[in-house]
PDB file of C-alpha atoms in Angstrom:
ATOM      1  CA  MET A   1       5.790 -18.543  25.577  1.00  0.00           C
ATOM      2  CA  LYS A   2       8.863 -16.145  25.368  1.00  0.00           C
ATOM      3  CA  LYS A   3       6.945 -12.479  26.357  1.00  0.00           C
ATOM      4  CA  LYS A   4       6.572  -9.600  24.138  1.00  0.00           C
ATOM      5  CA  GLY A   5       7.438  -6.956  26.459  1.00  0.00           C
ATOM      6  CA  GLY A   6      10.567  -5.283  26.042  1.00  0.00           C
ATOM      7  CA  PRO A   7      12.212  -2.394  24.067  1.00  0.00           C
ATOM      8  CA  VAL A   8      11.662  -2.114  20.501  1.00  0.00           C
ATOM      9  CA  ARG A   9      13.292   0.184  17.229  1.00  0.00           C
ATOM     10  CA  LEU A  10      11.011   0.053  14.289  1.00  0.00           C
ATOM     11  CA  TYR A  11      12.719   0.915  11.233  1.00  0.00           C
ATOM     12  CA  SER A  12      10.124   2.900   9.731  1.00  0.00           C
ATOM     13  CA  MET A  13       9.481   5.107   6.368  1.00  0.00           C
ATOM     14  CA  PRO A  14       6.670   8.329   7.525  1.00  0.00           C
ATOM     15  CA  SER A  15       5.494   8.471   4.301  1.00  0.00           C
ATOM     16  CA  SER A  16       4.657   4.386   3.954  1.00  0.00           C
ATOM     17  CA  GLY A  17       1.677   3.115   4.234  1.00  0.00           C
ATOM     18  CA  ASN A  18       4.052  -0.391   5.074  1.00  0.00           C
ATOM     19  CA  SER A  19       5.591   1.252   8.023  1.00  0.00           C
ATOM     20  CA  TYR A  20       2.427   3.420   9.260  1.00  0.00           C
ATOM     21  CA  LYS A  21       0.092   0.022   9.769  1.00  0.00           C
ATOM     22  CA  VAL A  22       2.646  -0.846  12.255  1.00  0.00           C
ATOM     23  CA  ARG A  23       2.578   2.687  13.726  1.00  0.00           C
ATOM     24  CA  LEU A  24      -0.512   2.814  13.981  1.00  0.00           C
ATOM     25  CA  LEU A  25      -1.042  -0.817  15.794  1.00  0.00           C
ATOM     26  CA  LEU A  26       1.748   0.117  17.839  1.00  0.00           C
ATOM     27  CA  ALA A  27       0.292   3.221  19.686  1.00  0.00           C
ATOM     28  CA  LEU A  28      -3.212   1.366  19.875  1.00  0.00           C
ATOM     29  CA  LEU A  29      -0.833  -1.080  21.996  1.00  0.00           C
ATOM     30  CA  GLY A  30       0.429   1.305  23.740  1.00  0.00           C
ATOM     31  CA  ARG A  31       3.719  -0.103  23.569  1.00  0.00           C
ATOM     32  CA  ASP A  32       6.806   2.747  23.365  1.00  0.00           C
ATOM     33  CA  CYS A  33       9.421   1.711  20.341  1.00  0.00           C
ATOM     34  CA  ALA A  34      12.014   4.114  19.372  1.00  0.00           C
ATOM     35  CA  LEU A  35      11.285   5.053  15.737  1.00  0.00           C
ATOM     36  CA  ILE A  36      14.417   5.503  13.135  1.00  0.00           C
ATOM     37  CA  ASP A  37      12.891   6.814  10.355  1.00  0.00           C
ATOM     38  CA  VAL A  38      14.380   5.625   6.904  1.00  0.00           C
ATOM     39  CA  GLU A  39      13.136   8.293   4.544  1.00  0.00           C
ATOM     40  CA  TYR A  40      13.761   8.052   1.068  1.00  0.00           C
ATOM     41  CA  GLY A  41      16.804   9.008  -0.381  1.00  0.00           C
ATOM     42  CA  SER A  42      17.709  10.064   3.531  1.00  0.00           C
ATOM     43  CA  PRO A  43      21.441   9.780   5.293  1.00  0.00           C
ATOM     44  CA  ALA A  44      19.269   7.356   7.625  1.00  0.00           C
ATOM     45  CA  LEU A  45      18.410   5.347   5.483  1.00  0.00           C
ATOM     46  CA  GLU A  46      21.273   3.972   2.559  1.00  0.00           C
ATOM     47  CA  ALA A  47      23.740   3.872   6.845  1.00  0.00           C
ATOM     48  CA  ALA A  48      20.232   1.279   7.529  1.00  0.00           C
ATOM     49  CA  HIS A  49      21.013  -0.524   4.080  1.00  0.00           C
ATOM     50  CA  ARG A  50      25.207  -0.590   5.264  1.00  0.00           C
ATOM     51  CA  ASP A  51      24.467  -1.464   8.625  1.00  0.00           C
ATOM     52  CA  GLY A  52      22.638  -5.000   7.097  1.00  0.00           C
ATOM     53  CA  ARG A  53      19.166  -3.369   9.383  1.00  0.00           C
ATOM     54  CA  LEU A  54      16.860  -3.823   6.354  1.00  0.00           C
ATOM     55  CA  PRO A  55      17.352  -8.134   6.138  1.00  0.00           C
ATOM     56  CA  LEU A  56      14.713  -7.596   2.815  1.00  0.00           C
ATOM     57  CA  GLY A  57      16.472  -4.682   1.434  1.00  0.00           C
ATOM     58  CA  LYS A  58      13.015  -2.245   2.257  1.00  0.00           C
ATOM     59  CA  ALA A  59      11.253  -0.815   5.633  1.00  0.00           C
ATOM     60  CA  PRO A  60       9.799  -1.323   8.286  1.00  0.00           C
ATOM     61  CA  VAL A  61      11.781  -4.105   9.879  1.00  0.00           C
ATOM     62  CA  LEU A  62      11.129  -4.243  13.797  1.00  0.00           C
ATOM     63  CA  GLU A  63      13.989  -4.532  15.742  1.00  0.00           C
ATOM     64  CA  LEU A  64      12.964  -6.668  18.552  1.00  0.00           C
ATOM     65  CA  PRO A  65      14.462  -7.252  22.174  1.00  0.00           C
ATOM     66  CA  ASP A  66      17.048 -10.291  21.820  1.00  0.00           C
ATOM     67  CA  GLY A  67      17.943  -7.880  18.462  1.00  0.00           C
ATOM     68  CA  ARG A  68      16.508  -9.714  15.879  1.00  0.00           C
ATOM     69  CA  LEU A  69      15.076  -8.259  12.877  1.00  0.00           C
ATOM     70  CA  LEU A  70      11.543  -9.385  12.038  1.00  0.00           C
ATOM     71  CA  PRO A  71      11.167  -7.199   8.037  1.00  0.00           C
ATOM     72  CA  GLU A  72       7.591  -7.108   6.572  1.00  0.00           C
ATOM     73  CA  SER A  73       5.036  -4.969   7.703  1.00  0.00           C
ATOM     74  CA  ASN A  74       2.061  -7.744   8.275  1.00  0.00           C
ATOM     75  CA  ALA A  75       4.998 -10.417   9.682  1.00  0.00           C
ATOM     76  CA  ILE A  76       5.156  -7.247  11.896  1.00  0.00           C
ATOM     77  CA  LEU A  77       1.593  -6.890  13.348  1.00  0.00           C
ATOM     78  CA  CYS A  78       0.993 -10.335  13.310  1.00  0.00           C
ATOM     79  CA  TRP A  79       3.885 -10.562  15.656  1.00  0.00           C
ATOM     80  CA  LEU A  80       2.624  -7.685  17.679  1.00  0.00           C
ATOM     81  CA  GLY A  81      -0.602  -8.164  17.412  1.00  0.00           C
ATOM     82  CA  GLU A  82      -1.111 -11.665  18.567  1.00  0.00           C
ATOM     83  CA  GLY A  83      -2.314 -12.204  22.091  1.00  0.00           C
ATOM     84  CA  THR A  84      -4.730  -8.748  21.974  1.00  0.00           C
ATOM     85  CA  ARG A  85      -7.649  -7.618  21.201  1.00  0.00           C
ATOM     86  CA  PHE A  86      -6.550  -7.816  17.379  1.00  0.00           C
ATOM     87  CA  TRP A  87      -6.040 -11.190  17.542  1.00  0.00           C
ATOM     88  CA  PRO A  88      -9.188 -13.768  16.653  1.00  0.00           C
ATOM     89  CA  GLY A  89      -9.724 -15.781  19.157  1.00  0.00           C
ATOM     90  CA  ASP A  90     -11.047 -18.318  16.490  1.00  0.00           C
ATOM     91  CA  ALA A  91      -9.944 -20.485  14.025  1.00  0.00           C
ATOM     92  CA  VAL A  92     -11.855 -19.817  11.456  1.00  0.00           C
ATOM     93  CA  VAL A  93     -12.917 -15.320  11.550  1.00  0.00           C
ATOM     94  CA  ARG A  94      -8.282 -15.342  12.555  1.00  0.00           C
ATOM     95  CA  ALA A  95      -7.497 -17.887   9.018  1.00  0.00           C
ATOM     96  CA  ASP A  96      -9.805 -14.882   7.229  1.00  0.00           C
ATOM     97  CA  MET A  97      -7.770 -12.328   8.400  1.00  0.00           C
ATOM     98  CA  LEU A  98      -4.905 -13.997   7.424  1.00  0.00           C
ATOM     99  CA  ALA A  99      -6.706 -13.990   4.033  1.00  0.00           C
ATOM    100  CA  TRP A 100      -7.531 -10.122   3.794  1.00  0.00           C
ATOM    101  CA  MET A 101      -3.791  -9.181   4.701  1.00  0.00           C
ATOM    102  CA  PHE A 102      -2.451 -11.248   1.838  1.00  0.00           C
ATOM    103  CA  TRP A 103      -4.203  -9.601  -0.297  1.00  0.00           C
ATOM    104  CA  GLU A 104      -3.303  -6.547   0.748  1.00  0.00           C
ATOM    105  CA  GLN A 105      -0.688  -7.391  -0.001  1.00  0.00           C
ATOM    106  CA  ASN A 106      -0.908  -9.485  -3.394  1.00  0.00           C
ATOM    107  CA  GLN A 107      -3.969  -6.929  -5.089  1.00  0.00           C
ATOM    108  CA  HIS A 108      -4.750  -3.986  -3.325  1.00  0.00           C
ATOM    109  CA  GLU A 109      -1.196  -2.436  -2.687  1.00  0.00           C
ATOM    110  CA  GLY A 110       0.390  -3.308  -5.705  1.00  0.00           C
ATOM    111  CA  VAL A 111      -2.782  -1.160  -7.328  1.00  0.00           C
ATOM    112  CA  ILE A 112      -3.696   1.631  -4.191  1.00  0.00           C
ATOM    113  CA  ALA A 113      -0.496   2.371  -3.422  1.00  0.00           C
ATOM    114  CA  VAL A 114       1.207   2.120  -6.325  1.00  0.00           C
ATOM    115  CA  ARG A 115      -0.668   5.084  -8.705  1.00  0.00           C
ATOM    116  CA  ALA A 116      -0.162   7.169  -4.575  1.00  0.00           C
ATOM    117  CA  ALA A 117       3.418   6.817  -5.037  1.00  0.00           C
ATOM    118  CA  LEU A 118       3.685   7.725  -8.645  1.00  0.00           C
ATOM    119  CA  ALA A 119       1.708  10.559  -7.523  1.00  0.00           C
ATOM    120  CA  TRP A 120       3.386  11.033  -4.544  1.00  0.00           C
ATOM    121  CA  TYR A 121       7.774  10.993  -5.106  1.00  0.00           C
ATOM    122  CA  PRO A 122       8.551  12.741  -7.795  1.00  0.00           C
ATOM    123  CA  HIS A 123      11.428  10.050  -8.475  1.00  0.00           C
ATOM    124  CA  ARG A 124       8.421   7.860  -9.460  1.00  0.00           C
ATOM    125  CA  ALA A 125       7.378  11.270 -11.769  1.00  0.00           C
ATOM    126  CA  VAL A 126       8.236   9.305 -14.940  1.00  0.00           C
ATOM    127  CA  ASP A 127       6.841   5.767 -14.763  1.00  0.00           C
ATOM    128  CA  ALA A 128       3.814   8.224 -14.259  1.00  0.00           C
ATOM    129  CA  THR A 129       2.490   7.656 -17.882  1.00  0.00           C
ATOM    130  CA  PRO A 130      -1.273   9.020 -18.484  1.00  0.00           C
ATOM    131  CA  GLU A 131      -1.661   5.173 -19.818  1.00  0.00           C
ATOM    132  CA  ARG A 132       0.023   3.447 -16.589  1.00  0.00           C
ATOM    133  CA  MET A 133      -1.782   5.851 -14.224  1.00  0.00           C
ATOM    134  CA  ALA A 134      -5.215   5.424 -16.151  1.00  0.00           C
ATOM    135  CA  ALA A 135      -5.071   1.397 -15.741  1.00  0.00           C
ATOM    136  CA  LEU A 136      -4.335   2.161 -11.869  1.00  0.00           C
ATOM    137  CA  LEU A 137      -7.771   3.788 -11.759  1.00  0.00           C
ATOM    138  CA  GLU A 138      -9.622   1.770 -12.893  1.00  0.00           C
ATOM    139  CA  ALA A 139      -8.046  -1.441 -11.238  1.00  0.00           C
ATOM    140  CA  GLY A 140      -8.119   0.401  -8.009  1.00  0.00           C
ATOM    141  CA  HIS A 141     -11.733   1.262  -8.558  1.00  0.00           C
ATOM    142  CA  ARG A 142     -12.467  -2.350  -8.856  1.00  0.00           C
ATOM    143  CA  LEU A 143      -9.955  -3.451  -5.837  1.00  0.00           C
ATOM    144  CA  LEU A 144     -12.511  -0.875  -3.815  1.00  0.00           C
ATOM    145  CA  GLY A 145     -15.707  -2.182  -5.350  1.00  0.00           C
ATOM    146  CA  ARG A 146     -14.969  -5.644  -3.312  1.00  0.00           C
ATOM    147  CA  MET A 147     -13.908  -3.626   0.036  1.00  0.00           C
ATOM    148  CA  GLU A 148     -17.325  -2.027  -0.918  1.00  0.00           C
ATOM    149  CA  ALA A 149     -19.303  -4.906  -1.228  1.00  0.00           C
ATOM    150  CA  HIS A 150     -17.402  -6.910   1.701  1.00  0.00           C
ATOM    151  CA  LEU A 151     -18.185  -4.372   4.509  1.00  0.00           C
ATOM    152  CA  ALA A 152     -22.197  -3.477   3.162  1.00  0.00           C
ATOM    153  CA  GLY A 153     -24.185  -4.568   6.547  1.00  0.00           C
ATOM    154  CA  ARG A 154     -20.906  -4.305   8.388  1.00  0.00           C
ATOM    155  CA  ASP A 155     -18.185  -2.442  10.755  1.00  0.00           C
ATOM    156  CA  TRP A 156     -14.983  -4.955   9.978  1.00  0.00           C
ATOM    157  CA  LEU A 157     -13.691  -7.036   7.629  1.00  0.00           C
ATOM    158  CA  VAL A 158     -13.900 -10.483   9.814  1.00  0.00           C
ATOM    159  CA  GLY A 159     -15.337 -11.270  12.445  1.00  0.00           C
ATOM    160  CA  ASP A 160     -17.391  -9.190  14.498  1.00  0.00           C
ATOM    161  CA  ALA A 161     -14.617  -6.910  16.624  1.00  0.00           C
ATOM    162  CA  VAL A 162     -11.506  -5.233  15.173  1.00  0.00           C
ATOM    163  CA  SER A 163      -8.315  -6.825  13.157  1.00  0.00           C
ATOM    164  CA  LEU A 164      -5.502  -7.042  12.276  1.00  0.00           C
ATOM    165  CA  ALA A 165      -7.551  -7.191   9.086  1.00  0.00           C
ATOM    166  CA  ASP A 166      -8.390  -3.549   9.619  1.00  0.00           C
ATOM    167  CA  ILE A 167      -5.254  -2.523  10.431  1.00  0.00           C
ATOM    168  CA  CYS A 168      -3.663  -3.703   7.617  1.00  0.00           C
ATOM    169  CA  LEU A 169      -6.186  -2.943   5.507  1.00  0.00           C
ATOM    170  CA  TYR A 170      -6.394   1.195   7.161  1.00  0.00           C
ATOM    171  CA  ALA A 171      -2.874   2.089   5.859  1.00  0.00           C
ATOM    172  CA  TYR A 172      -3.526   2.476   2.243  1.00  0.00           C
ATOM    173  CA  THR A 173      -6.979   2.490   1.644  1.00  0.00           C
ATOM    174  CA  HIS A 174      -7.066   6.481   3.769  1.00  0.00           C
ATOM    175  CA  THR A 175      -4.793   7.922   1.858  1.00  0.00           C
ATOM    176  CA  ALA A 176      -6.995   6.033  -1.250  1.00  0.00           C
ATOM    177  CA  GLY A 177      -8.521   9.531  -2.212  1.00  0.00           C
ATOM    178  CA  SER A 178      -6.041  12.225  -1.195  1.00  0.00           C
ATOM    179  CA  ARG A 179      -2.248  10.881  -1.959  1.00  0.00           C
ATOM    180  CA  GLY A 180      -4.167   8.365  -5.575  1.00  0.00           C
ATOM    181  CA  GLY A 181      -7.179   9.792  -6.491  1.00  0.00           C
ATOM    182  CA  PHE A 182      -9.590   7.846  -6.017  1.00  0.00           C
ATOM    183  CA  ASP A 183     -13.565   8.338  -6.241  1.00  0.00           C
ATOM    184  CA  MET A 184     -13.884   7.718  -2.913  1.00  0.00           C
ATOM    185  CA  ALA A 185     -17.238   9.166  -2.577  1.00  0.00           C
ATOM    186  CA  ARG A 186     -18.137   5.919  -4.405  1.00  0.00           C
ATOM    187  CA  PHE A 187     -17.576   3.768  -1.719  1.00  0.00           C
ATOM    188  CA  PRO A 188     -19.218   4.792   1.227  1.00  0.00           C
ATOM    189  CA  ALA A 189     -19.445   1.836   3.303  1.00  0.00           C
ATOM    190  CA  VAL A 190     -15.068   2.001   2.895  1.00  0.00           C
ATOM    191  CA  THR A 191     -15.441   5.554   3.992  1.00  0.00           C
ATOM    192  CA  ALA A 192     -17.953   4.715   7.342  1.00  0.00           C
ATOM    193  CA  TRP A 193     -15.631   1.791   7.694  1.00  0.00           C
ATOM    194  CA  LEU A 194     -12.540   3.703   7.746  1.00  0.00           C
ATOM    195  CA  ASP A 195     -13.491   6.488   9.947  1.00  0.00           C
ATOM    196  CA  ARG A 196     -13.976   3.619  13.180  1.00  0.00           C
ATOM    197  CA  VAL A 197     -10.763   2.744  12.260  1.00  0.00           C
ATOM    198  CA  ALA A 198      -9.554   6.791  13.215  1.00  0.00           C
ATOM    199  CA  ALA A 199     -11.911   6.419  16.065  1.00  0.00           C
ATOM    200  CA  LEU A 200     -10.322   3.658  17.443  1.00  0.00           C
ATOM    201  CA  PRO A 201      -8.674   4.930  21.312  1.00  0.00           C
ATOM    202  CA  GLY A 202      -5.366   6.000  20.781  1.00  0.00           C
ATOM    203  CA  ALA A 203      -5.469   6.065  17.291  1.00  0.00           C
ATOM    204  CA  VAL A 204      -2.606   7.618  15.487  1.00  0.00           C
ATOM    205  CA  GLY A 205      -2.329   9.315  11.448  1.00  0.00           C
ATOM    206  CA  LEU A 206       0.213   8.556   9.192  1.00  0.00           C
ATOM    207  CA  ASP A 207       2.017  12.077   9.316  1.00  0.00           C
ATOM    208  CA  ALA A 208       1.622  11.804  13.860  1.00  0.00           C
TER     209      ALA A 208
END
């Protein structure tokens, strides 16, 4: 297998949890990376679109050492994490990790992140109707409840050690209360898990 060393560049939206999860893993791995900030409405984002740096039309995108562009946050996590301590050696545990990562994009992000975005970004405020926000709040509490039940009595989402699943789910869950308005006091096991991820050596916050 070709080594994954060498300089990489990350087209990253600073306020986005999807971009943050990649920055977090890079920090945990102690890997250098050139960051290109492509925040909403910025000239840099317009330039990245114009120059074809966002193949699927959104950030994050990792530019590999050979110049290829890798989109989608969880695909980037897998590329960076394979062969590290965040990649389980057991095939079943690894599949379980991927299942949680698929669930994050298919279920969790579309509720937890969307409610936060409607509340956080001025250009999304028009869609933040009381009915929609209430529906997202109810759905989000159900999803967080699923995580709560799973994490009760265990430290990490899969196996006996931290994995990419934890990095993946941490990104939007850790701001679910502050940005999304979810009642995190209802989920002590989730809150304890968030604290464990934040305490990992090398971890950085969303605004780092």
